[in-house]
Amino acid sequence: MTQSTQKKPVVAIITMFFIFAMISFVTNMAAPFGNIWGFRYAWAGMAGNLMNFTAYLFMGIPAGNMLIKYGYKKTTLIALAVGAIGLGIQLLSSIVGDNVIVIGGENPTTLNLFIYLLGALVCGVCVCMLNTVVNPMLNLLGGGGNKGNQLIQTGGALNSLSGTLTPMFVGVLVGTLTKETTMASVAPLVWTGIVIFVLAFIIISFVKIQEPQANLSNVKYEHSPLAFRHCLLGVIAIFFYVGVEIGIPGELNAWISRENFEGAAAVAGSLAALYWLMMLIGRFLSSIISGKVSTRLQLLVASSVALILLLIAIFLPESITFKSPEIQALNIYSGEVPMKCLFLFLCGLCTSVMWGGIFNLATEGLGKYTAKASGLFMTMVVGGGIMPFIQDWIGRTVGYVSSYWLVFAMVAYIFYYALIGSKNVNKDIPVDIEEEMEEELV
């Protein structure tokens, strides 16, 4: 009996949805937390984000191997424990090492920054493992194809909801950035994350999760997933996509946080939150239509519209502004911000479907190679650290608006992948576990 004809285990699906939300909660702390450090050390604005995503570089393939050796549930539990430790280390940076100078000079760097960066790296290991679990499992539980993409997009909607709230909460807790602002200001949010991870560990320990692919440790792998052209090009697409997803709101947050009006950080956080809100809306709509509208068509439309929005944002005169909304209950003040910001956070509608779409297309037809491919995908998520770091350097040296040309180029590649690169031209490679076992018996 194939996965598509089996009754889908609801408990496993709901568990994966919850994990999807936790991934965004941890990941989206990095950019607004970076604004705190960036105010004290110019180079550190995206350093935490870089450390968070650098973890994917060396943890992606091992995480895929963990799926094969330990299964989905045990890998999830290990990841949650690591996440709680990572957040604890970040919390430690608010109370230890502020007076210990590690690097001297005109603007000496203190130990607490490096403690925070270590915590960001550990958290990156956590979300890498969680991502390695949740994407292939939802795709397999949905039976692959459009239905598999539908489950990924539904989980992605919860991911975006978490991503919407995180930068907004950080902005509210910080208010106006100064050189005196420290991690102690956001300690309540970090404590919340630690408690959630601990509770999730306890709950999942008692939840029975059906492994969608069993006994993979005994399967022979004659090829690498990269032998499939659509997987290879998809791995590159994921590298660029995560750079786009993180870079758009991250640089927007850094830009507006430095504007000269009261509560700029809170306004910047609310604008970044709007981007993630757009992703939430986009993923919710995609989860409704994905059963009928092909993944490839969704990715084509999304990438082409994103290119148009980015061009408008780049060329629109900065003198054209709008007044951001004021929410007194949350201490979010109003400020005049460039109209460009509107088109940038609207890109969230487009990026919302890209992760699930690329993953779904790139792993389609991989069969027994899916878990290994997921590990490779997680390795390339390091793009979410490298590309925004490069974009931030461009923003600080050339201009924040000019930095979005890098985003434009990455989206252009995703458009190419949807149009041409996503076609499976290697259907002659055996991928089915059952067929392989039958051939050995013969």
mmCIF file of N, CA and C in Angstrom, residues 110-214:
data_model
loop_
_atom_site.group_PDB
_atom_site.id
_atom_site.type_symbol
_atom_site.label_atom_id
_atom_site.label_comp_id
_atom_site.label_asym_id
_atom_site.label_seq_id
_atom_site.Cartn_x
_atom_site.Cartn_y
_atom_site.Cartn_z
ATOM 1 N N THR A 110 33.280 43.180 23.471
ATOM 2 C CA THR A 110 33.206 42.490 24.757
ATOM 3 C C THR A 110 32.775 41.038 24.592
ATOM 4 N N LEU A 111 32.997 40.269 25.643
ATOM 5 C CA LEU A 111 32.760 38.821 25.623
ATOM 6 C C LEU A 111 31.308 38.464 25.378
ATOM 7 N N ASN A 112 30.377 39.300 25.874
ATOM 8 C CA ASN A 112 28.964 38.925 25.767
ATOM 9 C C ASN A 112 28.491 38.811 24.323
ATOM 10 N N LEU A 113 29.114 39.564 23.408
ATOM 11 C CA LEU A 113 28.751 39.433 21.996
ATOM 12 C C LEU A 113 29.079 38.033 21.490
ATOM 13 N N PHE A 114 30.230 37.515 21.856
ATOM 14 C CA PHE A 114 30.649 36.194 21.392
ATOM 15 C C PHE A 114 29.833 35.087 22.053
ATOM 16 N N ILE A 115 29.389 35.335 23.282
ATOM 17 C CA ILE A 115 28.480 34.381 23.932
ATOM 18 C C ILE A 115 27.167 34.321 23.153
ATOM 19 N N TYR A 116 26.665 35.499 22.774
ATOM 20 C CA TYR A 116 25.431 35.554 21.981
ATOM 21 C C TYR A 116 25.610 34.829 20.643
ATOM 22 N N LEU A 117 26.743 35.061 19.966
ATOM 23 C CA LEU A 117 26.980 34.426 18.670
ATOM 24 C C LEU A 117 27.064 32.905 18.801
ATOM 25 N N LEU A 118 27.647 32.430 19.901
ATOM 26 C CA LEU A 118 27.673 30.986 20.150
ATOM 27 C C LEU A 118 26.258 30.451 20.304
ATOM 28 N N GLY A 119 25.416 31.179 21.039
ATOM 29 C CA GLY A 119 24.013 30.776 21.208
ATOM 30 C C GLY A 119 23.275 30.757 19.886
ATOM 31 N N ALA A 120 23.559 31.744 19.021
ATOM 32 C CA ALA A 120 22.925 31.787 17.701
ATOM 33 C C ALA A 120 23.346 30.589 16.862
ATOM 34 N N LEU A 121 24.614 30.188 16.981
ATOM 35 C CA LEU A 121 25.105 29.020 16.246
ATOM 36 C C LEU A 121 24.421 27.747 16.726
ATOM 37 N N VAL A 122 24.286 27.586 18.030
ATOM 38 C CA VAL A 122 23.629 26.407 18.598
ATOM 39 C C VAL A 122 22.163 26.362 18.172
ATOM 40 N N CYS A 123 21.507 27.504 18.191
ATOM 41 C CA CYS A 123 20.105 27.567 17.734
ATOM 42 C C CYS A 123 20.006 27.203 16.257
ATOM 43 N N GLY A 124 21.029 27.572 15.484
ATOM 44 C CA GLY A 124 21.049 27.199 14.076
ATOM 45 C C GLY A 124 21.105 25.697 13.890
ATOM 46 N N VAL A 125 21.869 25.010 14.737
ATOM 47 C CA VAL A 125 21.922 23.548 14.697
ATOM 48 C C VAL A 125 20.525 22.974 14.955
ATOM 49 N N CYS A 126 19.831 23.574 15.916
ATOM 50 C CA CYS A 126 18.478 23.132 16.260
ATOM 51 C C CYS A 126 17.524 23.247 15.076
ATOM 52 N N VAL A 127 17.432 24.447 14.497
ATOM 53 C CA VAL A 127 16.453 24.661 13.423
ATOM 54 C C VAL A 127 16.837 23.901 12.162
ATOM 55 N N CYS A 128 18.139 23.638 11.978
ATOM 56 C CA CYS A 128 18.559 22.811 10.843
ATOM 57 C C CYS A 128 17.975 21.411 10.972
ATOM 58 N N MET A 129 18.100 20.824 12.159
ATOM 59 C CA MET A 129 17.558 19.477 12.381
ATOM 60 C C MET A 129 16.040 19.471 12.252
ATOM 61 N N LEU A 130 15.395 20.501 12.797
ATOM 62 C CA LEU A 130 13.931 20.566 12.716
ATOM 63 C C LEU A 130 13.469 20.694 11.269
ATOM 64 N N ASN A 131 14.172 21.527 10.490
ATOM 65 C CA ASN A 131 13.825 21.686 9.081
ATOM 66 C C ASN A 131 14.030 20.391 8.313
ATOM 67 N N THR A 132 15.082 19.659 8.661
ATOM 68 C CA THR A 132 15.362 18.395 7.990
ATOM 69 C C THR A 132 14.244 17.385 8.234
ATOM 70 N N VAL A 133 13.640 17.477 9.412
ATOM 71 C CA VAL A 133 12.538 16.578 9.767
ATOM 72 C C VAL A 133 11.243 16.993 9.085
ATOM 73 N N VAL A 134 10.865 18.250 9.236
ATOM 74 C CA VAL A 134 9.494 18.656 8.951
ATOM 75 C C VAL A 134 9.167 18.680 7.457
ATOM 76 N N ASN A 135 10.117 19.099 6.618
ATOM 77 C CA ASN A 135 9.799 19.234 5.191
ATOM 78 C C ASN A 135 9.578 17.901 4.487
ATOM 79 N N PRO A 136 10.528 16.956 4.578
ATOM 80 C CA PRO A 136 10.257 15.677 3.899
ATOM 81 C C PRO A 136 9.103 14.916 4.516
ATOM 82 N N MET A 137 8.919 15.047 5.843
ATOM 83 C CA MET A 137 7.847 14.293 6.490
ATOM 84 C C MET A 137 6.476 14.778 6.028
ATOM 85 N N LEU A 138 6.286 16.100 5.968
ATOM 86 C CA LEU A 138 5.002 16.623 5.499
ATOM 87 C C LEU A 138 4.776 16.266 4.033
ATOM 88 N N ASN A 139 5.846 16.328 3.235
ATOM 89 C CA ASN A 139 5.721 15.986 1.823
ATOM 90 C C ASN A 139 5.330 14.523 1.654
ATOM 91 N N LEU A 140 5.951 13.640 2.447
ATOM 92 C CA LEU A 140 5.651 12.210 2.369
ATOM 93 C C LEU A 140 4.276 11.883 2.943
ATOM 94 N N LEU A 141 3.921 12.555 4.059
ATOM 95 C CA LEU A 141 2.596 12.318 4.655
ATOM 96 C C LEU A 141 1.475 12.758 3.721
ATOM 97 N N GLY A 142 1.778 13.764 2.879
ATOM 98 C CA GLY A 142 0.788 14.220 1.907
ATOM 99 C C GLY A 142 0.777 13.385 0.643
ATOM 100 N N GLY A 143 1.721 12.438 0.532
ATOM 101 C CA GLY A 143 1.779 11.598 -0.656
ATOM 102 C C GLY A 143 2.512 12.222 -1.813
ATOM 103 N N GLY A 144 3.301 13.314 -1.534
ATOM 104 C CA GLY A 144 4.042 13.987 -2.588
ATOM 105 C C GLY A 144 3.124 14.799 -3.494
ATOM 106 N N GLY A 145 3.666 15.286 -4.609
ATOM 107 C CA GLY A 145 2.870 16.040 -5.575
ATOM 108 C C GLY A 145 2.205 17.258 -4.979
ATOM 109 N N ASN A 146 1.063 17.630 -5.537
ATOM 110 C CA ASN A 146 0.341 18.816 -5.076
ATOM 111 C C ASN A 146 -0.130 18.673 -3.629
ATOM 112 N N LYS A 147 -0.534 17.464 -3.228
ATOM 113 C CA LYS A 147 -1.016 17.256 -1.861
ATOM 114 C C LYS A 147 0.125 17.402 -0.850
ATOM 115 N N GLY A 148 1.306 16.914 -1.227
ATOM 116 C CA GLY A 148 2.461 17.091 -0.357
ATOM 117 C C GLY A 148 2.800 18.560 -0.194
ATOM 118 N N ASN A 149 2.752 19.301 -1.301
ATOM 119 C CA ASN A 149 3.002 20.738 -1.254
ATOM 120 C C ASN A 149 1.949 21.451 -0.414
ATOM 121 N N GLN A 150 0.701 20.958 -0.468
ATOM 122 C CA GLN A 150 -0.386 21.573 0.297
ATOM 123 C C GLN A 150 -0.109 21.491 1.791
ATOM 124 N N LEU A 151 0.381 20.339 2.269
ATOM 125 C CA LEU A 151 0.708 20.212 3.684
ATOM 126 C C LEU A 151 1.879 21.105 4.062
ATOM 127 N N ILE A 152 2.893 21.185 3.190
ATOM 128 C CA ILE A 152 4.043 22.053 3.471
ATOM 129 C C ILE A 152 3.600 23.507 3.560
ATOM 130 N N GLN A 153 2.708 23.927 2.671
ATOM 131 C CA GLN A 153 2.237 25.321 2.678
ATOM 132 C C GLN A 153 1.373 25.609 3.907
ATOM 133 N N THR A 154 0.595 24.619 4.360
ATOM 134 C CA THR A 154 -0.218 24.809 5.562
ATOM 135 C C THR A 154 0.692 24.975 6.783
ATOM 136 N N GLY A 155 1.700 24.109 6.876
ATOM 137 C CA GLY A 155 2.673 24.267 7.956
ATOM 138 C C GLY A 155 3.405 25.581 7.827
ATOM 139 N N GLY A 156 3.680 25.979 6.594
ATOM 140 C CA GLY A 156 4.348 27.252 6.359
ATOM 141 C C GLY A 156 3.521 28.444 6.817
ATOM 142 N N ALA A 157 2.196 28.326 6.761
ATOM 143 C CA ALA A 157 1.338 29.413 7.238
ATOM 144 C C ALA A 157 1.539 29.640 8.738
ATOM 145 N N LEU A 158 1.647 28.557 9.494
ATOM 146 C CA LEU A 158 1.923 28.674 10.929
ATOM 147 C C LEU A 158 3.338 29.194 11.156
ATOM 148 N N ASN A 159 4.254 28.791 10.306
ATOM 149 C CA ASN A 159 5.621 29.292 10.356
ATOM 150 C C ASN A 159 5.625 30.812 10.185
ATOM 151 N N SER A 160 4.830 31.304 9.247
ATOM 152 C CA SER A 160 4.767 32.746 8.987
ATOM 153 C C SER A 160 4.077 33.498 10.118
ATOM 154 N N LEU A 161 3.077 32.866 10.751
ATOM 155 C CA LEU A 161 2.417 33.505 11.889
ATOM 156 C C LEU A 161 3.429 33.741 13.001
ATOM 157 N N SER A 162 4.238 32.738 13.284
ATOM 158 C CA SER A 162 5.286 32.874 14.288
ATOM 159 C C SER A 162 6.298 33.934 13.870
ATOM 160 N N GLY A 163 6.652 33.934 12.571
ATOM 161 C CA GLY A 163 7.593 34.919 12.060
ATOM 162 C C GLY A 163 7.049 36.330 12.101
ATOM 163 N N THR A 164 5.736 36.483 11.981
ATOM 164 C CA THR A 164 5.102 37.797 12.065
ATOM 165 C C THR A 164 5.215 38.372 13.466
ATOM 166 N N LEU A 165 4.996 37.534 14.461
ATOM 167 C CA LEU A 165 4.949 38.007 15.849
ATOM 168 C C LEU A 165 6.339 38.293 16.425
ATOM 169 N N THR A 166 7.347 37.495 16.038
ATOM 170 C CA THR A 166 8.663 37.607 16.677
ATOM 171 C C THR A 166 9.300 38.982 16.521
ATOM 172 N N PRO A 167 9.505 39.528 15.278
ATOM 173 C CA PRO A 167 10.139 40.837 15.172
ATOM 174 C C PRO A 167 9.301 41.951 15.784
ATOM 175 N N MET A 168 7.971 41.785 15.750
ATOM 176 C CA MET A 168 7.099 42.793 16.351
ATOM 177 C C MET A 168 7.289 42.834 17.859
ATOM 178 N N PHE A 169 7.361 41.650 18.497
ATOM 179 C CA PHE A 169 7.576 41.592 19.937
ATOM 180 C C PHE A 169 8.927 42.186 20.315
ATOM 181 N N VAL A 170 9.968 41.881 19.514
ATOM 182 C CA VAL A 170 11.296 42.431 19.788
ATOM 183 C C VAL A 170 11.260 43.951 19.690
ATOM 184 N N GLY A 171 10.612 44.468 18.643
ATOM 185 C CA GLY A 171 10.506 45.917 18.470
ATOM 186 C C GLY A 171 9.797 46.586 19.623
ATOM 187 N N VAL A 172 8.733 45.961 20.117
ATOM 188 C CA VAL A 172 7.975 46.504 21.246
ATOM 189 C C VAL A 172 8.832 46.512 22.507
ATOM 190 N N LEU A 173 9.570 45.427 22.743
ATOM 191 C CA LEU A 173 10.411 45.337 23.936
ATOM 192 C C LEU A 173 11.568 46.336 23.897
ATOM 193 N N VAL A 174 12.101 46.599 22.694
ATOM 194 C CA VAL A 174 13.247 47.493 22.560
ATOM 195 C C VAL A 174 12.819 48.953 22.516
ATOM 196 N N GLY A 175 11.771 49.250 21.710
ATOM 197 C CA GLY A 175 11.324 50.641 21.579
ATOM 198 C C GLY A 175 12.252 51.421 20.674
ATOM 199 N N THR A 176 13.116 52.250 21.255
ATOM 200 C CA THR A 176 14.094 53.029 20.499
ATOM 201 C C THR A 176 15.489 52.485 20.774
ATOM 202 N N LEU A 177 16.224 52.154 19.712
ATOM 203 C CA LEU A 177 17.564 51.614 19.870
ATOM 204 C C LEU A 177 18.547 52.686 20.304
ATOM 205 N N THR A 178 19.386 52.362 21.286
ATOM 206 C CA THR A 178 20.499 53.213 21.701
ATOM 207 C C THR A 178 21.698 52.309 21.964
ATOM 208 N N LYS A 179 22.853 52.890 22.215
ATOM 209 C CA LYS A 179 24.046 52.096 22.526
ATOM 210 C C LYS A 179 23.931 51.419 23.879
ATOM 211 N N GLU A 180 22.964 51.867 24.679
ATOM 212 C CA GLU A 180 22.752 51.267 25.993
ATOM 213 C C GLU A 180 21.799 50.073 25.943
ATOM 214 N N THR A 181 21.133 49.875 24.799
ATOM 215 C CA THR A 181 20.202 48.756 24.665
ATOM 216 C C THR A 181 20.974 47.434 24.678
ATOM 217 N N THR A 182 20.535 46.478 25.480
ATOM 218 C CA THR A 182 21.211 45.189 25.593
ATOM 219 C C THR A 182 20.220 44.045 25.413
ATOM 220 N N MET A 183 20.735 42.828 25.433
ATOM 221 C CA MET A 183 19.895 41.639 25.317
ATOM 222 C C MET A 183 18.946 41.486 26.497
ATOM 223 N N ALA A 184 19.247 42.166 27.602
ATOM 224 C CA ALA A 184 18.362 42.101 28.763
ATOM 225 C C ALA A 184 16.968 42.623 28.411
ATOM 226 N N SER A 185 16.903 43.520 27.415
ATOM 227 C CA SER A 185 15.614 44.097 27.011
ATOM 228 C C SER A 185 14.674 43.052 26.420
ATOM 229 N N VAL A 186 15.244 42.021 25.797
ATOM 230 C CA VAL A 186 14.416 41.014 25.127
ATOM 231 C C VAL A 186 14.432 39.681 25.876
ATOM 232 N N ALA A 187 14.940 39.688 27.104
ATOM 233 C CA ALA A 187 14.998 38.459 27.903
ATOM 234 C C ALA A 187 13.646 37.755 28.038
ATOM 235 N N PRO A 188 12.526 38.502 28.210
ATOM 236 C CA PRO A 188 11.227 37.811 28.328
ATOM 237 C C PRO A 188 10.902 36.939 27.117
ATOM 238 N N LEU A 189 11.288 37.413 25.923
ATOM 239 C CA LEU A 189 11.009 36.644 24.709
ATOM 240 C C LEU A 189 11.885 35.392 24.650
ATOM 241 N N VAL A 190 13.134 35.509 25.076
ATOM 242 C CA VAL A 190 14.035 34.362 25.078
ATOM 243 C C VAL A 190 13.548 33.317 26.075
ATOM 244 N N TRP A 191 13.127 33.763 27.258
ATOM 245 C CA TRP A 191 12.593 32.836 28.256
ATOM 246 C C TRP A 191 11.358 32.112 27.708
ATOM 247 N N THR A 192 10.527 32.844 26.975
ATOM 248 C CA THR A 192 9.338 32.233 26.371
ATOM 249 C C THR A 192 9.734 31.103 25.430
ATOM 250 N N GLY A 193 10.760 31.351 24.617
ATOM 251 C CA GLY A 193 11.232 30.327 23.694
ATOM 252 C C GLY A 193 11.743 29.091 24.404
ATOM 253 N N ILE A 194 12.488 29.289 25.498
ATOM 254 C CA ILE A 194 13.022 28.156 26.263
ATOM 255 C C ILE A 194 11.886 27.308 26.821
ATOM 256 N N VAL A 195 10.875 27.966 27.386
ATOM 257 C CA VAL A 195 9.732 27.243 27.962
ATOM 258 C C VAL A 195 8.993 26.454 26.881
ATOM 259 N N ILE A 196 8.811 27.069 25.714
ATOM 260 C CA ILE A 196 8.111 26.398 24.619
ATOM 261 C C ILE A 196 8.875 25.158 24.164
ATOM 262 N N PHE A 197 10.194 25.273 24.050
ATOM 263 C CA PHE A 197 11.003 24.126 23.639
ATOM 264 C C PHE A 197 10.905 22.980 24.644
ATOM 265 N N VAL A 198 10.954 23.315 25.925
ATOM 266 C CA VAL A 198 10.870 22.288 26.968
ATOM 267 C C VAL A 198 9.506 21.600 26.926
ATOM 268 N N LEU A 199 8.439 22.394 26.811
ATOM 269 C CA LEU A 199 7.090 21.827 26.735
ATOM 270 C C LEU A 199 6.925 20.961 25.485
ATOM 271 N N ALA A 200 7.476 21.441 24.359
ATOM 272 C CA ALA A 200 7.382 20.681 23.115
ATOM 273 C C ALA A 200 8.112 19.343 23.246
ATOM 274 N N PHE A 201 9.264 19.355 23.911
ATOM 275 C CA PHE A 201 10.024 18.122 24.125
ATOM 276 C C PHE A 201 9.194 17.117 24.923
ATOM 277 N N ILE A 202 8.540 17.592 25.981
ATOM 278 C CA ILE A 202 7.737 16.714 26.830
ATOM 279 C C ILE A 202 6.546 16.145 26.050
ATOM 280 N N ILE A 203 5.862 17.022 25.309
ATOM 281 C CA ILE A 203 4.669 16.594 24.573
ATOM 282 C C ILE A 203 5.028 15.571 23.493
ATOM 283 N N ILE A 204 6.059 15.888 22.689
ATOM 284 C CA ILE A 204 6.420 15.008 21.580
ATOM 285 C C ILE A 204 6.968 13.675 22.080
ATOM 286 N N SER A 205 7.545 13.681 23.298
ATOM 287 C CA SER A 205 8.040 12.434 23.882
ATOM 288 C C SER A 205 6.927 11.406 24.033
ATOM 289 N N PHE A 206 5.695 11.905 24.275
ATOM 290 C CA PHE A 206 4.554 11.006 24.498
ATOM 291 C C PHE A 206 3.684 10.825 23.255
ATOM 292 N N VAL A 207 4.020 11.558 22.173
ATOM 293 C CA VAL A 207 3.230 11.446 20.950
ATOM 294 C C VAL A 207 3.805 10.342 20.067
ATOM 295 N N LYS A 208 2.948 9.464 19.584
ATOM 296 C CA LYS A 208 3.388 8.405 18.681
ATOM 297 C C LYS A 208 3.369 8.936 17.257
ATOM 298 N N ILE A 209 4.555 9.005 16.666
ATOM 299 C CA ILE A 209 4.685 9.510 15.301
ATOM 300 C C ILE A 209 5.022 8.357 14.372
ATOM 301 N N GLN A 210 4.180 8.142 13.392
ATOM 302 C CA GLN A 210 4.418 7.074 12.410
ATOM 303 C C GLN A 210 5.499 7.518 11.435
ATOM 304 N N GLU A 211 6.555 6.747 11.340
ATOM 305 C CA GLU A 211 7.639 7.068 10.421
ATOM 306 C C GLU A 211 7.171 6.806 8.990
ATOM 307 N N PRO A 212 7.177 7.835 8.121
ATOM 308 C CA PRO A 212 6.684 7.642 6.749
ATOM 309 C C PRO A 212 7.588 6.760 5.905
ATOM 310 N N GLN A 213 8.881 6.691 6.256
ATOM 311 C CA GLN A 213 9.799 5.796 5.561
ATOM 312 C C GLN A 213 10.582 5.026 6.612
ATOM 313 N N ALA A 214 10.381 3.729 6.694
ATOM 314 C CA ALA A 214 11.034 2.919 7.720
ATOM 315 C C ALA A 214 12.206 2.137 7.135
#
